[in-house]
Short mmCIF file of C-alpha atoms in Angstrom, two decimals:
data_model
loop_
_atom_site.label_atom_id
_atom_site.label_comp_id
_atom_site.label_asym_id
_atom_site.label_seq_id
_atom_site.Cartn_x
_atom_site.Cartn_y
_atom_site.Cartn_z
CA MET X 1 127.45 103.80 -28.86
CA LEU X 2 124.39 103.08 -26.76
CA PRO X 3 122.87 105.99 -24.86
CA ARG X 4 124.02 106.07 -21.27
CA ARG X 5 121.47 105.59 -18.51
CA GLN X 6 122.19 108.96 -16.94
CA ASP X 7 121.14 110.66 -20.17
CA TYR X 8 117.48 109.79 -19.59
CA GLY X 9 116.68 113.36 -18.59
CA LYS X 10 118.04 114.71 -21.85
CA ARG X 11 115.46 116.41 -24.07
CA ARG X 12 115.68 116.70 -27.82
CA SER X 13 114.40 119.93 -29.29
CA ASP X 14 112.56 117.89 -31.91
CA GLY X 15 112.06 114.76 -29.82
CA VAL X 16 108.98 113.00 -28.52
CA ARG X 17 107.32 114.50 -25.50
CA SER X 18 104.89 113.19 -22.97
CA GLY X 19 101.50 112.45 -24.48
CA SER X 20 100.58 110.69 -27.66
CA VAL X 21 98.83 110.76 -30.97
CA ILE X 22 96.61 107.82 -30.11
CA ASN X 23 96.61 108.58 -26.37
CA PHE X 24 95.71 105.31 -24.69
CA ARG X 25 94.54 106.16 -21.19
CA ILE X 26 94.88 102.80 -19.53
CA ALA X 27 94.26 101.78 -15.95
CA GLY X 28 95.91 98.40 -15.66
CA SER X 29 96.03 94.77 -16.76
CA PRO X 30 94.53 91.45 -15.74
CA GLY X 31 96.56 90.09 -12.89
CA SER X 32 97.05 86.42 -13.54
CA VAL X 33 96.69 84.86 -16.94
CA ARG X 34 95.46 81.75 -15.20
CA ARG X 35 92.41 83.82 -14.32
CA SER X 36 92.13 85.35 -17.78
CA SER X 37 92.38 81.95 -19.44
CA ALA X 38 89.44 80.78 -17.37
CA LEU X 39 87.20 83.70 -18.32
CA LEU X 40 84.15 82.67 -20.28
CA PRO X 41 84.37 83.63 -23.95
CA SER X 42 80.83 84.94 -23.86
CA VAL X 43 81.77 87.42 -21.13
CA LEU X 44 84.79 88.65 -23.08
CA THR X 45 82.73 88.90 -26.24
CA PHE X 46 80.25 91.06 -24.37
CA LEU X 47 83.05 93.26 -23.06
CA VAL X 48 84.40 93.74 -26.56
CA ILE X 49 80.97 94.82 -27.80
CA VAL X 50 80.64 97.31 -24.95
CA ALA X 51 84.22 98.56 -25.27
CA SER X 52 84.11 99.22 -28.98
CA GLY X 53 81.00 101.33 -28.62
CA GLY X 54 79.34 99.74 -31.63
CA LEU X 55 82.48 99.64 -33.76
CA LEU X 56 83.20 95.97 -33.27
CA LEU X 57 80.58 93.25 -33.29
CA MET X 58 81.71 89.74 -32.48
CA ILE X 59 79.00 87.12 -32.85
CA GLU X 60 79.68 83.88 -31.05
CA LYS X 61 78.26 80.68 -32.55
CA GLY X 62 78.18 77.73 -30.22
CA MET X 63 81.14 77.48 -27.90
CA LEU X 64 83.96 79.27 -29.74
CA ASN X 65 83.28 77.30 -32.91
CA SER X 66 83.32 80.43 -34.99
CA VAL X 67 83.02 84.14 -34.71
CA GLU X 68 82.09 86.51 -37.50
CA THR X 69 83.11 90.13 -37.21
CA PRO X 70 81.26 92.47 -39.58
CA SER X 71 82.87 95.75 -40.63
CA PRO X 72 82.72 98.43 -37.92
CA ARG X 73 79.42 100.28 -38.21
CA GLY X 74 76.79 102.35 -36.51
CA SER X 75 79.12 104.69 -34.70
CA ALA X 76 78.99 108.45 -34.72
CA ARG X 77 82.68 108.48 -33.89
CA ARG X 78 83.39 106.33 -36.94
CA LEU X 79 81.59 108.81 -39.19
CA GLU X 80 83.52 111.60 -37.54
CA LEU X 81 86.80 109.78 -38.14
CA ILE X 82 85.96 109.19 -41.80
CA GLY X 83 85.00 112.81 -42.27
CA GLU X 84 88.16 114.10 -40.66
CA THR X 85 90.34 111.74 -42.64
CA ARG X 86 88.77 112.54 -45.98
CA LYS X 87 89.25 116.25 -45.32
CA HIS X 88 92.97 115.55 -45.28
CA GLY X 89 92.83 113.50 -48.45
CA ALA X 90 93.55 110.14 -46.88
CA ASP X 91 92.56 107.01 -48.76
CA GLY X 92 90.18 104.27 -47.62
CA ALA X 93 93.00 102.17 -46.18
CA ASP X 94 93.98 105.02 -43.85
CA VAL X 95 90.35 105.37 -42.77
CA ASP X 96 90.24 101.67 -41.91
CA SER X 97 93.51 102.00 -40.00
CA GLN X 98 92.17 104.87 -37.90
CA ILE X 99 88.95 102.98 -37.22
CA LEU X 100 90.98 99.98 -36.07
CA GLN X 101 92.99 102.20 -33.72
CA GLU X 102 89.76 103.59 -32.32
CA ILE X 103 88.42 100.07 -31.75
CA ARG X 104 91.55 99.11 -29.87
CA ASN X 105 91.55 102.33 -27.86
CA ARG X 106 88.01 101.86 -26.65
CA THR X 107 88.36 98.15 -26.03
CA ILE X 108 91.55 98.57 -24.01
CA ARG X 109 90.16 101.50 -22.03
CA THR X 110 87.04 99.59 -21.06
CA MET X 111 88.54 96.19 -20.34
CA CYS X 112 91.55 97.58 -18.51
CA SER X 113 89.48 99.85 -16.30
CA GLN X 114 87.99 96.89 -14.41
CA LYS X 115 88.67 96.85 -10.68
CA ASN X 116 90.88 93.76 -10.70
CA MET X 117 93.32 95.32 -13.14
CA PRO X 118 96.65 96.68 -11.88
CA HIS X 119 97.37 100.33 -12.65
CA SER X 120 101.04 100.12 -13.60
CA VAL X 121 103.96 97.74 -14.07
CA TRP X 122 104.58 98.04 -10.33
CA SER X 123 101.18 96.51 -9.64
CA LEU X 124 102.03 93.40 -11.64
CA SER X 125 103.29 90.22 -10.03
CA PRO X 126 107.11 89.90 -9.96
CA LEU X 127 107.02 87.37 -12.81
CA GLN X 128 104.68 89.50 -14.94
CA ARG X 129 106.79 92.61 -14.34
CA LYS X 130 110.00 90.76 -15.18
CA THR X 131 108.51 89.53 -18.47
CA VAL X 132 107.29 92.90 -19.70
CA LEU X 133 110.41 94.83 -18.66
CA GLN X 134 112.57 92.26 -20.46
CA HIS X 135 110.57 92.82 -23.63
CA ILE X 136 110.66 96.61 -23.73
CA LEU X 137 113.60 98.09 -25.63
CA VAL X 138 114.81 101.63 -24.96
CA ASN X 139 116.18 104.37 -27.20
CA ASP X 140 117.14 107.43 -25.21
CA GLU X 141 118.23 109.62 -28.11
CA TYR X 142 114.85 109.44 -29.84
CA ARG X 143 112.98 108.95 -26.58
CA PHE X 144 110.89 105.88 -27.29
CA LEU X 145 110.12 102.44 -25.88
CA TYR X 146 109.35 99.45 -28.09
CA CYS X 147 107.84 96.26 -26.71
CA TYR X 148 109.01 93.51 -29.02
CA VAL X 149 106.81 90.50 -29.76
CA PRO X 150 108.51 87.45 -31.35
CA LYS X 151 107.02 86.50 -34.73
CA VAL X 152 105.74 90.05 -35.25
CA ALA X 153 108.67 91.52 -37.22
CA CYS X 154 110.69 92.09 -34.06
CA SER X 155 114.01 91.17 -35.73
CA ASN X 156 113.58 93.98 -38.23
CA TRP X 157 112.60 96.43 -35.52
CA LYS X 158 115.73 95.49 -33.61
CA ARG X 159 117.72 96.27 -36.75
CA VAL X 160 116.08 99.69 -36.83
CA LEU X 161 117.03 100.29 -33.19
CA LYS X 162 120.63 99.32 -33.89
CA VAL X 163 120.79 101.73 -36.81
CA LEU X 164 119.35 104.55 -34.69
CA SER X 165 121.93 103.88 -31.97
CA GLY X 166 124.78 103.81 -34.51
CA VAL X 167 125.64 100.12 -34.15
CA LEU X 168 124.61 99.30 -37.73
CA GLU X 169 125.12 101.53 -40.75
CA SER X 170 121.96 100.35 -42.46
CA VAL X 171 118.99 98.06 -41.85
CA ASP X 172 119.97 96.28 -45.06
CA VAL X 173 123.34 95.06 -43.76
CA ASN X 174 123.46 91.30 -44.29
CA ILE X 175 124.29 89.97 -40.83
CA LYS X 176 122.70 87.44 -38.50
CA MET X 177 120.61 89.28 -35.94
CA ASP X 178 121.87 89.13 -32.36
CA HIS X 179 118.76 89.65 -30.28
CA ARG X 180 120.57 90.72 -27.11
CA SER X 181 123.79 92.61 -27.84
CA ASP X 182 123.85 96.38 -28.44
CA LEU X 183 120.28 96.75 -27.23
CA LEU X 184 119.11 98.50 -24.06
CA PHE X 185 116.29 96.74 -22.20
CA LEU X 186 114.07 98.50 -19.70
CA SER X 187 114.76 95.69 -17.21
CA SER X 188 118.41 96.77 -16.99
CA LEU X 189 117.54 100.21 -15.60
CA LYS X 190 116.87 101.39 -12.08
CA PRO X 191 113.25 101.86 -10.90
CA GLU X 192 113.39 105.65 -11.09
CA GLU X 193 114.84 105.46 -14.62
CA ILE X 194 112.10 103.05 -15.63
CA ARG X 195 109.40 105.34 -14.22
CA TYR X 196 110.77 108.35 -16.08
CA ARG X 197 110.80 106.59 -19.43
CA LEU X 198 107.37 105.03 -19.00
CA LYS X 199 105.96 108.48 -18.25
CA HIS X 200 107.74 110.59 -20.86
CA TYR X 201 108.74 108.38 -23.79
CA PHE X 202 106.71 107.42 -26.86
CA LYS X 203 105.68 103.78 -26.41
CA PHE X 204 104.66 101.40 -29.17
CA MET X 205 104.19 97.72 -29.96
CA PHE X 206 103.03 95.60 -32.90
CA VAL X 207 100.45 92.81 -32.84
CA ARG X 208 99.46 89.94 -35.13
CA GLU X 209 96.48 87.64 -35.54
CA PRO X 210 97.01 85.22 -32.61
CA MET X 211 96.59 81.90 -34.43
CA GLU X 212 98.66 83.07 -37.39
CA ARG X 213 101.46 84.06 -35.03
CA LEU X 214 101.18 80.70 -33.26
CA LEU X 215 101.38 78.77 -36.53
CA SER X 216 104.34 80.85 -37.66
CA ALA X 217 106.18 79.99 -34.44
CA TYR X 218 105.36 76.29 -34.83
CA ARG X 219 106.57 76.08 -38.43
CA ASN X 220 109.74 78.05 -37.74
CA LYS X 221 110.86 76.57 -34.43
CA PHE X 222 109.92 72.93 -35.01
CA GLY X 223 110.56 72.86 -38.73
CA GLU X 224 113.83 74.78 -38.94
CA ILE X 225 115.52 75.35 -35.55
CA GLU X 226 117.36 72.30 -34.17
CA SER X 227 117.77 73.75 -30.69
CA TYR X 228 113.98 74.05 -30.35
CA GLN X 229 113.47 70.56 -31.69
CA LYS X 230 115.82 69.17 -29.04
CA LYS X 231 114.59 71.29 -26.14
CA TYR X 232 110.84 71.41 -26.79
CA GLY X 233 110.13 69.00 -29.63
CA ALA X 234 111.61 65.93 -27.95
CA GLU X 235 109.70 66.70 -24.74
CA ILE X 236 106.43 67.12 -26.65
CA VAL X 237 106.81 63.84 -28.54
CA LYS X 238 107.70 61.90 -25.39
CA ARG X 239 104.79 63.43 -23.49
CA TYR X 240 102.01 63.10 -26.04
CA ARG X 241 102.95 60.33 -28.47
CA LYS X 242 101.99 56.90 -27.26
CA GLY X 243 104.89 54.55 -26.57
CA ARG X 244 107.63 57.19 -26.91
CA ALA X 245 107.90 58.39 -23.31
CA LYS X 246 111.26 56.73 -22.70
CA ASP X 247 112.50 56.46 -26.28
CA PRO X 248 116.10 57.82 -26.43
CA SER X 249 115.96 58.10 -30.22
CA VAL X 250 113.34 60.90 -30.18
CA THR X 251 114.75 63.98 -31.94
CA GLY X 252 111.69 66.24 -31.83
CA ASP X 253 111.88 67.19 -35.50
CA ASP X 254 108.48 65.75 -36.39
CA VAL X 255 106.16 67.37 -33.84
CA THR X 256 102.63 67.66 -35.24
CA PHE X 257 100.60 70.83 -34.85
CA GLY X 258 98.07 68.90 -32.77
CA GLU X 259 100.80 67.74 -30.38
CA PHE X 260 102.09 71.30 -30.13
CA VAL X 261 98.60 72.54 -29.23
CA ARG X 262 98.21 69.85 -26.57
CA TYR X 263 101.51 71.03 -25.11
CA LEU X 264 100.25 74.64 -25.03
CA LEU X 265 97.08 73.58 -23.21
CA ASP X 266 99.16 72.13 -20.39
CA GLU X 267 101.39 75.21 -20.13
CA ASP X 268 100.97 78.15 -17.77
CA VAL X 269 100.75 81.15 -20.10
CA GLU X 270 102.92 83.23 -17.77
CA ARG X 271 105.76 80.73 -18.13
CA MET X 272 105.52 79.98 -21.84
CA ASN X 273 108.37 80.49 -24.27
CA GLU X 274 108.18 84.03 -25.63
CA HIS X 275 107.55 82.82 -29.19
CA TRP X 276 104.12 81.46 -28.25
CA MET X 277 103.33 83.39 -25.09
CA PRO X 278 100.24 85.56 -25.64
CA ILE X 279 101.07 89.09 -26.74
CA TYR X 280 99.09 90.41 -23.79
CA ASN X 281 101.46 88.75 -21.32
CA LEU X 282 104.58 89.88 -23.15
CA CYS X 283 103.68 93.58 -23.32
CA GLN X 284 100.94 94.10 -20.69
CA PRO X 285 98.98 96.74 -22.66
CA CYS X 286 96.92 97.59 -19.59
CA ALA X 287 99.85 98.21 -17.25
CA VAL X 288 101.82 100.12 -19.91
CA SER X 289 100.05 103.00 -21.65
CA TYR X 290 101.14 102.44 -25.25
CA ASN X 291 100.81 105.43 -27.55
CA PHE X 292 100.52 103.29 -30.66
CA ILE X 293 99.72 99.66 -31.40
CA GLY X 294 100.63 98.72 -34.95
CA SER X 295 99.48 95.71 -36.93
CA TYR X 296 101.55 93.06 -38.65
CA GLU X 297 98.84 93.10 -41.32
CA GLN X 298 99.66 96.79 -42.01
CA LEU X 299 103.34 96.55 -41.17
CA GLY X 300 104.71 98.87 -43.84
CA ARG X 301 102.33 101.76 -43.23
CA ASP X 302 102.31 101.46 -39.44
CA SER X 303 106.12 101.21 -39.28
CA GLU X 304 106.48 104.31 -41.42
CA TYR X 305 104.14 106.16 -39.08
CA VAL X 306 106.23 105.18 -36.04
CA LEU X 307 109.49 106.22 -37.73
CA GLN X 308 108.02 109.62 -38.52
CA ARG X 309 106.55 109.95 -35.04
CA ILE X 310 109.88 109.36 -33.29
CA GLY X 311 111.70 111.71 -35.65
CA ALA X 312 113.96 109.09 -37.24
CA PRO X 313 116.37 110.38 -39.94
CA PRO X 314 115.06 110.11 -43.53
CA PHE X 315 117.63 107.47 -44.44
CA VAL X 316 116.25 105.07 -41.82
CA HIS X 317 113.53 102.87 -43.24
CA PHE X 318 111.84 99.68 -42.16
CA PRO X 319 113.58 96.64 -43.74
CA GLU X 320 112.08 94.77 -46.64
CA ARG X 321 110.88 91.25 -45.90
CA GLN X 322 113.64 88.67 -46.36
CA THR X 323 113.43 86.64 -49.58
CA TRP X 324 113.58 83.36 -47.65
CA TYR X 325 110.62 84.27 -45.44
CA LYS X 326 107.65 81.91 -45.78
CA PRO X 327 104.46 83.81 -44.90
CA VAL X 328 101.50 82.12 -43.26
CA THR X 329 98.74 82.41 -45.82
CA THR X 330 95.02 82.41 -45.06
CA GLN X 331 94.76 79.04 -46.78
CA THR X 332 97.59 77.55 -44.71
CA LEU X 333 96.10 78.76 -41.43
CA HIS X 334 92.69 77.46 -42.49
CA TYR X 335 94.19 74.03 -43.19
CA TYR X 336 95.99 73.72 -39.84
CA LEU X 337 93.07 74.95 -37.74
CA CYS X 338 90.51 72.82 -39.55
CA THR X 339 92.60 69.67 -39.08
CA LEU X 340 92.68 70.22 -35.32
CA PRO X 341 90.12 68.32 -33.27
CA GLN X 342 87.35 70.76 -32.30
CA LYS X 343 87.91 69.99 -28.62
CA LEU X 344 91.54 71.14 -28.79
CA LEU X 345 90.63 74.36 -30.55
CA ARG X 346 87.85 75.14 -28.05
CA GLU X 347 90.38 74.75 -25.24
CA LEU X 348 93.16 76.66 -27.02
CA LEU X 349 91.33 79.86 -27.92
CA PRO X 350 90.64 80.96 -24.32
CA LYS X 351 94.41 81.01 -23.72
CA TYR X 352 94.69 83.76 -26.35
CA ILE X 353 91.28 85.37 -25.83
CA LEU X 354 92.75 88.64 -24.55
CA ASP X 355 94.85 88.96 -27.72
CA PHE X 356 91.75 88.45 -29.83
CA SER X 357 89.63 90.83 -27.75
CA LEU X 358 92.01 93.69 -26.99
CA PHE X 359 93.52 93.89 -30.46
CA ALA X 360 90.25 93.45 -32.38
CA TYR X 361 90.89 90.15 -34.14
CA PRO X 362 87.87 87.94 -34.92
CA LEU X 363 87.94 84.42 -33.57
CA PRO X 364 88.60 81.86 -36.34
CA ASN X 365 85.69 80.22 -38.09
CA THR X 366 86.21 76.46 -37.98
CA THR X 367 82.67 75.24 -38.37
CA THR X 368 82.29 72.02 -40.33
CA GLU X 369 80.73 73.88 -43.25
CA HIS X 370 83.50 76.46 -43.36
CA CYS X 371 86.26 73.84 -43.12
CA ARG X 372 84.83 71.88 -46.06
CA HIS X 373 85.80 74.79 -48.28
#
């Protein structure tokens, strides 16, 4: 059974308490994404350099044509992190993971401390608050909040939540995932219950390289899901394909990536479908002080850390990737981005610039020379 709302004051002797391992001290989030989308990339690049304290260097070439991000370097804190980690016998991969967390911590602290950032979910606009509260899942027994991001292993995390709440016996049970039933969303609670959980529960989310996530959504929704083809695909074809505006035979099953990108450029990011809405808008990492931000690129290790941190039983593990899953490879992403007209890509990247900046992902290199290879 799901934990009852009135149990939110319950404390586990071995449960998660206020505070965090990573301890993001965050002031707030950019108000309107319309504003954030309009921010100059050069300004955001500068903010990233300042925020990371020398750990992250993003070099802009031209106008968002490419960005190269060398390995973090030149930081006393980085050397300190490496020293501390090696004392405990951690391998190089763990060192890199800790450095990445430090980059994100500093970047988020600096960018979210700007004056125009709200200080909590209550400072967000009604639409922004509705979005984030509808994407934060609650587990009262283990005292944690998880902000799910579509196309970032959220189905498997929902399986984990259902096992922890006793709805499923195992994460390996072969059933079609119901993304709504048997799950408790923060939006369904009263304001005082929401405040308590945001203050005292362990909060985490997972992120993914923005363009890789976007391509994954495109291939899945327009290549495999008929309902998306009918609802979004048909509209996109009629809107952007010459001579098809009033064609009743349009099925939407042949939307090109370029047409999809043109559609995104005309969309208000705050009203996008959740599968391609920027991660920033879904989880508001400035308004919500997340204790841990895991990476899709390090999914296994980061998921194991979270399970240990929340005190999950030993038999609960993160599910193995489904055999039918088709990953987005570096080569595939390179192909799709390099076949886009440069103008479209230059206009698309600012829509996701906060995801790139806050979560320490380099902007894609799509220079002519790079694309030839």
